[in-house]
mmCIF file of C-alpha atoms in Angstrom:
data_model
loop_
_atom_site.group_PDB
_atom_site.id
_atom_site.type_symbol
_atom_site.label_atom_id
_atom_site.label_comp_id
_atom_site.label_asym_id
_atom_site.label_seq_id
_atom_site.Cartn_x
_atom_site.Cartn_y
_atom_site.Cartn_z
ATOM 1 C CA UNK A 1 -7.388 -27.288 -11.456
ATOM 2 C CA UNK A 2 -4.324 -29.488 -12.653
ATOM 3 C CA UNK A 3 -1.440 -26.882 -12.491
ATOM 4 C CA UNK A 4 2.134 -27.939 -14.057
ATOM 5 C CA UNK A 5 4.280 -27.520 -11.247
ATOM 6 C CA UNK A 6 7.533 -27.933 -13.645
ATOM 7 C CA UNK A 7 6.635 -25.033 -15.964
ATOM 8 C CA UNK A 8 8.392 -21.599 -14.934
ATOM 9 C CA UNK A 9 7.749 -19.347 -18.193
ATOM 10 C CA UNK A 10 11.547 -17.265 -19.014
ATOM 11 C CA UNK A 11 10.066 -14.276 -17.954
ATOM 12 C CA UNK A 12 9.577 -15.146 -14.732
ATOM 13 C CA UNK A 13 12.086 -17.424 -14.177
ATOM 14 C CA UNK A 14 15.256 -15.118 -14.472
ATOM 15 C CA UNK A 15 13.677 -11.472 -13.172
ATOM 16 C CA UNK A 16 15.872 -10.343 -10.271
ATOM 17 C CA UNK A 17 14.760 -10.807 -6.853
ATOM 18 C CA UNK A 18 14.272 -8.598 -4.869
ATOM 19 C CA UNK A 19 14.468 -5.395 -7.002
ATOM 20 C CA UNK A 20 14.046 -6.400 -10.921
ATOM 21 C CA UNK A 21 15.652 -4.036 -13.631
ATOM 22 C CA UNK A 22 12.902 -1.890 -15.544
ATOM 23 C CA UNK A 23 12.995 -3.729 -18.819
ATOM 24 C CA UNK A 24 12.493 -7.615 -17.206
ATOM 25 C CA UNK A 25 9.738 -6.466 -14.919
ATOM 26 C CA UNK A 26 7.555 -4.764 -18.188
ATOM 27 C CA UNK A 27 8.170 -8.414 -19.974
ATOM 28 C CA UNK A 28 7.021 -10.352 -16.844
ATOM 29 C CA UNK A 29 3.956 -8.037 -16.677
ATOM 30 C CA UNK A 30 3.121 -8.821 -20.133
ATOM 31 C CA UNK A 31 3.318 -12.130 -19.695
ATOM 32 C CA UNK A 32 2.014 -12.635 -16.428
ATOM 33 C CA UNK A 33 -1.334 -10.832 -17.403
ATOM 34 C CA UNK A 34 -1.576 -12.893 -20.404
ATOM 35 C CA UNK A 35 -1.492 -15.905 -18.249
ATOM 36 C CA UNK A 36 -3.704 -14.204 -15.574
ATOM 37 C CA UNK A 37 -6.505 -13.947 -18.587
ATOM 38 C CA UNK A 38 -6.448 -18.391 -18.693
ATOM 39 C CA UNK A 39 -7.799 -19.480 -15.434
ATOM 40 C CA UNK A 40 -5.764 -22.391 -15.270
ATOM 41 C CA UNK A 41 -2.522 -20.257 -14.986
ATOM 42 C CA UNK A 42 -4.198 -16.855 -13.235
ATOM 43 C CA UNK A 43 -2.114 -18.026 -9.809
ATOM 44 C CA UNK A 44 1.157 -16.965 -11.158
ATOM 45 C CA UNK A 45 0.294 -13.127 -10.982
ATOM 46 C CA UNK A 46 -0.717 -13.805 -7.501
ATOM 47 C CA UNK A 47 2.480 -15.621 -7.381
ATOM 48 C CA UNK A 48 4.453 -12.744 -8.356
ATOM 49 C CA UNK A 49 2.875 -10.009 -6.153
ATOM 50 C CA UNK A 50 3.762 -12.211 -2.955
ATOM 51 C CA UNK A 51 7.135 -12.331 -3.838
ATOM 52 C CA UNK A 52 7.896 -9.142 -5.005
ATOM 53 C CA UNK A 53 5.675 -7.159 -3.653
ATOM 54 C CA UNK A 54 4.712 -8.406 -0.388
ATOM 55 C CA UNK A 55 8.303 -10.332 1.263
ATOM 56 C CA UNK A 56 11.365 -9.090 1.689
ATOM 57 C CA UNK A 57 12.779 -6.150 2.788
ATOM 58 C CA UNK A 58 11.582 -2.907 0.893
ATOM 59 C CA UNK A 59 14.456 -0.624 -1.570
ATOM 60 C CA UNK A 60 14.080 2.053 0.878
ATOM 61 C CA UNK A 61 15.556 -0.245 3.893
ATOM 62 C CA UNK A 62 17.868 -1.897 1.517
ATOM 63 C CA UNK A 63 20.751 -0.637 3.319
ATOM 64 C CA UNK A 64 19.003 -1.191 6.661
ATOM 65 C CA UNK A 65 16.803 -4.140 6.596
ATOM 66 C CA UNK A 66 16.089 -5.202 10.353
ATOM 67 C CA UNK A 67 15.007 -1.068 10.372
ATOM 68 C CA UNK A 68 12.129 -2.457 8.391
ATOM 69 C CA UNK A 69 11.233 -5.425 10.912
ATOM 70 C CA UNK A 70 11.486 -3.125 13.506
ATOM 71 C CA UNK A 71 8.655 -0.480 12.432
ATOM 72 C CA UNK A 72 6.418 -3.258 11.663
ATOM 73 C CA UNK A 73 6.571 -4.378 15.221
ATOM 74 C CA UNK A 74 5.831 -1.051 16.105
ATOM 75 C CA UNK A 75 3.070 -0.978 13.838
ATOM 76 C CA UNK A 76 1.543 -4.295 14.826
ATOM 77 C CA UNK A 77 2.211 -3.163 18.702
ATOM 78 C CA UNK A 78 0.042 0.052 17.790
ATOM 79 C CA UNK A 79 -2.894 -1.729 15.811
ATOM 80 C CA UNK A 80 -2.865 -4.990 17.393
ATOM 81 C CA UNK A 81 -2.193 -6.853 14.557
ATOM 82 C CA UNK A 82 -0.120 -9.369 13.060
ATOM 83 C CA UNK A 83 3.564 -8.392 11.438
ATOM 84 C CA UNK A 84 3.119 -10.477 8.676
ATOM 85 C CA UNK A 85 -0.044 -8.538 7.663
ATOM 86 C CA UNK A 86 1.876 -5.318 7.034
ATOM 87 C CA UNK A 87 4.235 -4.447 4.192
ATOM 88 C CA UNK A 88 5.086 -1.703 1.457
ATOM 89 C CA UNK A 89 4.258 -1.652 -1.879
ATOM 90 C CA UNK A 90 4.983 1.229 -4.618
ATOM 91 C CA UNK A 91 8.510 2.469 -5.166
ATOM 92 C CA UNK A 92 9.475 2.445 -2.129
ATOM 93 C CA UNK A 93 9.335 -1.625 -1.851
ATOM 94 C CA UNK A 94 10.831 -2.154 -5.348
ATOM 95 C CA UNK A 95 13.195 0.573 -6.108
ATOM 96 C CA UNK A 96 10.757 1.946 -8.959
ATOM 97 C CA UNK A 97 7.762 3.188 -10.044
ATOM 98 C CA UNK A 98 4.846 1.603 -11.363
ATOM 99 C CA UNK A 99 2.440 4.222 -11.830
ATOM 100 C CA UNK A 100 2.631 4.173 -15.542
ATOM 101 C CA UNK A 101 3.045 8.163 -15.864
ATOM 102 C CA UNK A 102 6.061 8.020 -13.545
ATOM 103 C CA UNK A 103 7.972 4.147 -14.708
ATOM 104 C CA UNK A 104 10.705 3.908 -14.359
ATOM 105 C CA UNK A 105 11.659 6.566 -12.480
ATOM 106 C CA UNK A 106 13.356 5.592 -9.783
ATOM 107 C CA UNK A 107 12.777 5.882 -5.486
ATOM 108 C CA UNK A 108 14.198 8.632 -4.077
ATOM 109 C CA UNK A 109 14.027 9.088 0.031
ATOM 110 C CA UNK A 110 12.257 12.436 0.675
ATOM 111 C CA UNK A 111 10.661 12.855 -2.430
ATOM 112 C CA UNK A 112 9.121 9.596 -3.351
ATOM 113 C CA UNK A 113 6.342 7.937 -0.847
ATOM 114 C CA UNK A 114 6.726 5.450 1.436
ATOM 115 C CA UNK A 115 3.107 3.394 0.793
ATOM 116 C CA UNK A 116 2.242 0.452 3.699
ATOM 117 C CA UNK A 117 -0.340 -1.822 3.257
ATOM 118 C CA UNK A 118 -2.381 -3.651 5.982
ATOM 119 C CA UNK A 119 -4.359 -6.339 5.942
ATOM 120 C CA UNK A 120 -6.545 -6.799 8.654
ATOM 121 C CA UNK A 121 -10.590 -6.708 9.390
ATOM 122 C CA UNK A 122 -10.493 -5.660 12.651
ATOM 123 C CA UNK A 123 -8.137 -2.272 11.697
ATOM 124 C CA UNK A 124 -10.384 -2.136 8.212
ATOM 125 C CA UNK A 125 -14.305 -1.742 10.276
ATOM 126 C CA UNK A 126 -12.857 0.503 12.139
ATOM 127 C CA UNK A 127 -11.308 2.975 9.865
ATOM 128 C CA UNK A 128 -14.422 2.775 7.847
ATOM 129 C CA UNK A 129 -16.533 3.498 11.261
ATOM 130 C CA UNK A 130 -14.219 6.779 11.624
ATOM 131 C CA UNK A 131 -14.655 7.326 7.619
ATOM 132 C CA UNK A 132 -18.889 7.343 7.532
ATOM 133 C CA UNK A 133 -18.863 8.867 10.986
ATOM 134 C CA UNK A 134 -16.744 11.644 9.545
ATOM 135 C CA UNK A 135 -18.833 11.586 6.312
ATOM 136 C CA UNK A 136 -22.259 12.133 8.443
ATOM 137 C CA UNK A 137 -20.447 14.945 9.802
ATOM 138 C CA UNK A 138 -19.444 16.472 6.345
ATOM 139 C CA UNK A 139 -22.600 16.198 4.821
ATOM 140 C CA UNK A 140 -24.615 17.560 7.944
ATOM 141 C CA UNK A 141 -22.482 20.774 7.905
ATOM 142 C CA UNK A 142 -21.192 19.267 11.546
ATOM 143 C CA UNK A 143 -17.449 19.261 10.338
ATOM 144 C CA UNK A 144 -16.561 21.799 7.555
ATOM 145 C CA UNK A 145 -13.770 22.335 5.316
ATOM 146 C CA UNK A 146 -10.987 25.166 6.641
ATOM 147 C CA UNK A 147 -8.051 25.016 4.123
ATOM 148 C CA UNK A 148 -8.294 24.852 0.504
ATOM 149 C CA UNK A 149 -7.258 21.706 0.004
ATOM 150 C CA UNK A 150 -9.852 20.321 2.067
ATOM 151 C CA UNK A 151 -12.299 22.209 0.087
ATOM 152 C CA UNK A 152 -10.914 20.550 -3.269
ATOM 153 C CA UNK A 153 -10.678 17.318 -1.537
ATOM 154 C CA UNK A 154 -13.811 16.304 1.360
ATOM 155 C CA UNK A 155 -16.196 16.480 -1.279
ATOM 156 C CA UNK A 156 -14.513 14.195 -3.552
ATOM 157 C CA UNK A 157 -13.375 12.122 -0.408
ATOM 158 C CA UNK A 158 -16.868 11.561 0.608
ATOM 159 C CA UNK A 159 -18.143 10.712 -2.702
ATOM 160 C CA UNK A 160 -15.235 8.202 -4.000
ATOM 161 C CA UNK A 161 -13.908 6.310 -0.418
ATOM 162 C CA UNK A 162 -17.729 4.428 -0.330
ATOM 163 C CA UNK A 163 -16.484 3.095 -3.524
ATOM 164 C CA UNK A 164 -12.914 1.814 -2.545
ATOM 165 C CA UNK A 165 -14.922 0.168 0.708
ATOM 166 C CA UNK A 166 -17.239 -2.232 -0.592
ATOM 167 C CA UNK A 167 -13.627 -2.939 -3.221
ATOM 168 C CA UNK A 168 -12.562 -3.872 0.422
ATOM 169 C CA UNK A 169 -9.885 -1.225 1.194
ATOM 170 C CA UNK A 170 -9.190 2.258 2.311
ATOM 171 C CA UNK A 171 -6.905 5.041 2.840
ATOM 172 C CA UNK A 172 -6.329 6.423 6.100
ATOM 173 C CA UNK A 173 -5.305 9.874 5.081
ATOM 174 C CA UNK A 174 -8.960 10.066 3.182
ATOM 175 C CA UNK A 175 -10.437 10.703 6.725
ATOM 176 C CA UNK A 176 -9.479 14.002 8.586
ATOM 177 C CA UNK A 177 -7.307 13.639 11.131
ATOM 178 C CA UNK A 178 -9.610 14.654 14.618
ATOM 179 C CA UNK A 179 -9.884 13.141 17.829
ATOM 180 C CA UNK A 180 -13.287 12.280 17.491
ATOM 181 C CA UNK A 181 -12.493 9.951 15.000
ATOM 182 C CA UNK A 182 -9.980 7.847 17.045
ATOM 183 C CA UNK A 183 -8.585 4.947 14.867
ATOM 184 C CA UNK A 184 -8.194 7.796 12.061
ATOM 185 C CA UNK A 185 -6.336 10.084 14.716
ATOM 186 C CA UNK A 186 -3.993 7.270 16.134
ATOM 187 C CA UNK A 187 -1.766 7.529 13.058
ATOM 188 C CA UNK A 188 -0.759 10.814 13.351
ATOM 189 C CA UNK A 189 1.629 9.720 16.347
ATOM 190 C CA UNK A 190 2.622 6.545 14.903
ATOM 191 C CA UNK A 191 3.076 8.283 11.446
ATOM 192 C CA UNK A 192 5.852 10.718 13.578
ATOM 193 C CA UNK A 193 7.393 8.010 15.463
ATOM 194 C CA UNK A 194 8.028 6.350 12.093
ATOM 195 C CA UNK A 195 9.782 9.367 10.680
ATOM 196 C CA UNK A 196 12.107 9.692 13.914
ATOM 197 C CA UNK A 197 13.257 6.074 13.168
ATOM 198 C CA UNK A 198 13.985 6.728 9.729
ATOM 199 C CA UNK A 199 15.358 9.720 10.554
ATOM 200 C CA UNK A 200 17.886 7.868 13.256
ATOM 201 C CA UNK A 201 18.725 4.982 10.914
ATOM 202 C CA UNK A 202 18.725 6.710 7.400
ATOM 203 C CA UNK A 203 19.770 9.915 8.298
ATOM 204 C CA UNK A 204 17.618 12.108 6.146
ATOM 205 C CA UNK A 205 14.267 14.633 6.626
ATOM 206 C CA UNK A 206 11.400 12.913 5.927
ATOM 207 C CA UNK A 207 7.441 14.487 5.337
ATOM 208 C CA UNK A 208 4.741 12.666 7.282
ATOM 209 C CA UNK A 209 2.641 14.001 4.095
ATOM 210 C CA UNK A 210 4.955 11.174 2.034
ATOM 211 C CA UNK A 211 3.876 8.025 4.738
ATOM 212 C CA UNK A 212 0.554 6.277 3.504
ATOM 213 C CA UNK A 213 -1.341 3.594 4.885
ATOM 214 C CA UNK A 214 -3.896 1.481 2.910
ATOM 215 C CA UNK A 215 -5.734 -0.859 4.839
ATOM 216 C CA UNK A 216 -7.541 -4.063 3.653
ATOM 217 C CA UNK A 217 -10.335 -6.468 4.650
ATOM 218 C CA UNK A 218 -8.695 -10.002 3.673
ATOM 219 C CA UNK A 219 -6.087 -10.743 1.318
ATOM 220 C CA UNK A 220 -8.635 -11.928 -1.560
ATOM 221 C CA UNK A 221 -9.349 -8.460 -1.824
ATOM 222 C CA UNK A 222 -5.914 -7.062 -1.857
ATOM 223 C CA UNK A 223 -4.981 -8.979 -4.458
ATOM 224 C CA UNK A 224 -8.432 -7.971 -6.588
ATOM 225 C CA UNK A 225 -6.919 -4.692 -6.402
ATOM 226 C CA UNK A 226 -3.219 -5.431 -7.224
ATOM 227 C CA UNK A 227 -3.927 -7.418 -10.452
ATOM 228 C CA UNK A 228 -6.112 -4.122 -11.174
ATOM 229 C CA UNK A 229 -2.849 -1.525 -10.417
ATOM 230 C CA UNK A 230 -0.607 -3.996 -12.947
ATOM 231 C CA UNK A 231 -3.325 -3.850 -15.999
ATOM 232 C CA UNK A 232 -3.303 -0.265 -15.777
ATOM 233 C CA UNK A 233 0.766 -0.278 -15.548
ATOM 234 C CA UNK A 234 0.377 -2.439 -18.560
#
């Protein structure tokens, strides 16, 4: 593929770094996913999501940046993984929206979500080992639904994760949160420890219903799933 290193389209070329206004980043969609559609320029939207969505300190530790280094050396202490491999997405990493019922609207610290991704295999199995050994569970009556909203939600959980797995990701808080299932159950402490830290540095009460953690198999298939999010934004 002969690629013309000396060609920056204007869209891309002056959007602000790290948080763009609302207006630049639509045009830069537009044009990115037009490009995306000739294989001979599709790197630039993987271009864009490492830059703006995968470096740099997130909006929500603007003010507070080496907060956000910190926590993922917590995190990668916790999971045995590498820093690099974790990072936010969503609002909360670029100060807006960009589900497209909600852009522009903008982040706001205890009522927007604070969404990390992971990418690792190791952390990925194993989640899915706690997810299908919760799901035997479900479906052999072994573990049953309490609260409403885990009425409304197992069955749909069971039937729609399987999915998102062989897409090569999934969502912690999609399995129940038991000791039995022990990767799963690990996040509950790390999810509070978080809070307290944001809680010391930012200085403001914080659900552990608004922390998320998506988790990954490799990076091809993170990015599979980004340039899906951004067509749908478009």
């Amino acid at each position: 593929m002969d690629i013309d290193y000396y060609k920056i389209e204007s869209e891309l070329l002056y959007l602000e770094y790290p948080f763009p206004s609302p207006e630049k980043l639509r045009r830069s969609f537009d044009c990115l996913l037009i490009l995306n559609d000739d294989t001979s320029e599709s790197y630039k939207l993987e271009e864009f999501i490492r830059l703006w969505l995968t470096e740099g300190a997130p909006y929500v530790f603007k003010e507070v940046p080496y907060l956000y280094e910190r926590i993922r050396s917590y995190l990668a202490g916790e999971l045995k993984i590498f820093p690099k491999n974790i990072f936010m997405i969503g609002s909360g990493k670029i100060g807006m929206s960009l589900d497209p019922q909600k852009f522009p609207s903008k982040f706001c610290l205890g009522h927007s979500d604070l969404d990390f991704t992971i990418v690792d295999m190791r952390l990925f199995d194993k989640l899915c080992e706690d997810f299908l050994a919760w799901k035997n569970d479900f479906e052999s009556g072994k573990q049953e639904p309490k609260e409403d909203w885990e009425k409304k939600y197992w069955p749909k959980n069971a039937e729609s994760v399987p999915d998102n797995i062989k897409r090569g990701f999934i969502d912690h808080y999609k399995i129940p949160a038991y000791p039995k299932y022990k990767t799963r159950y690990k996040f509950i402490r790390i999810i509070l420890n978080l809070i307290r830290m944001i809680e010391i540095y930012i200085d403001h009460r914080f659900s552990d219903k608004k922390i998320s953690f998506r988790v990954y198999k490799d990076w091809r298939s993170f990015f599979r799933q980004m340039e899906i999010n951004l067509r749908q934004f478009k």
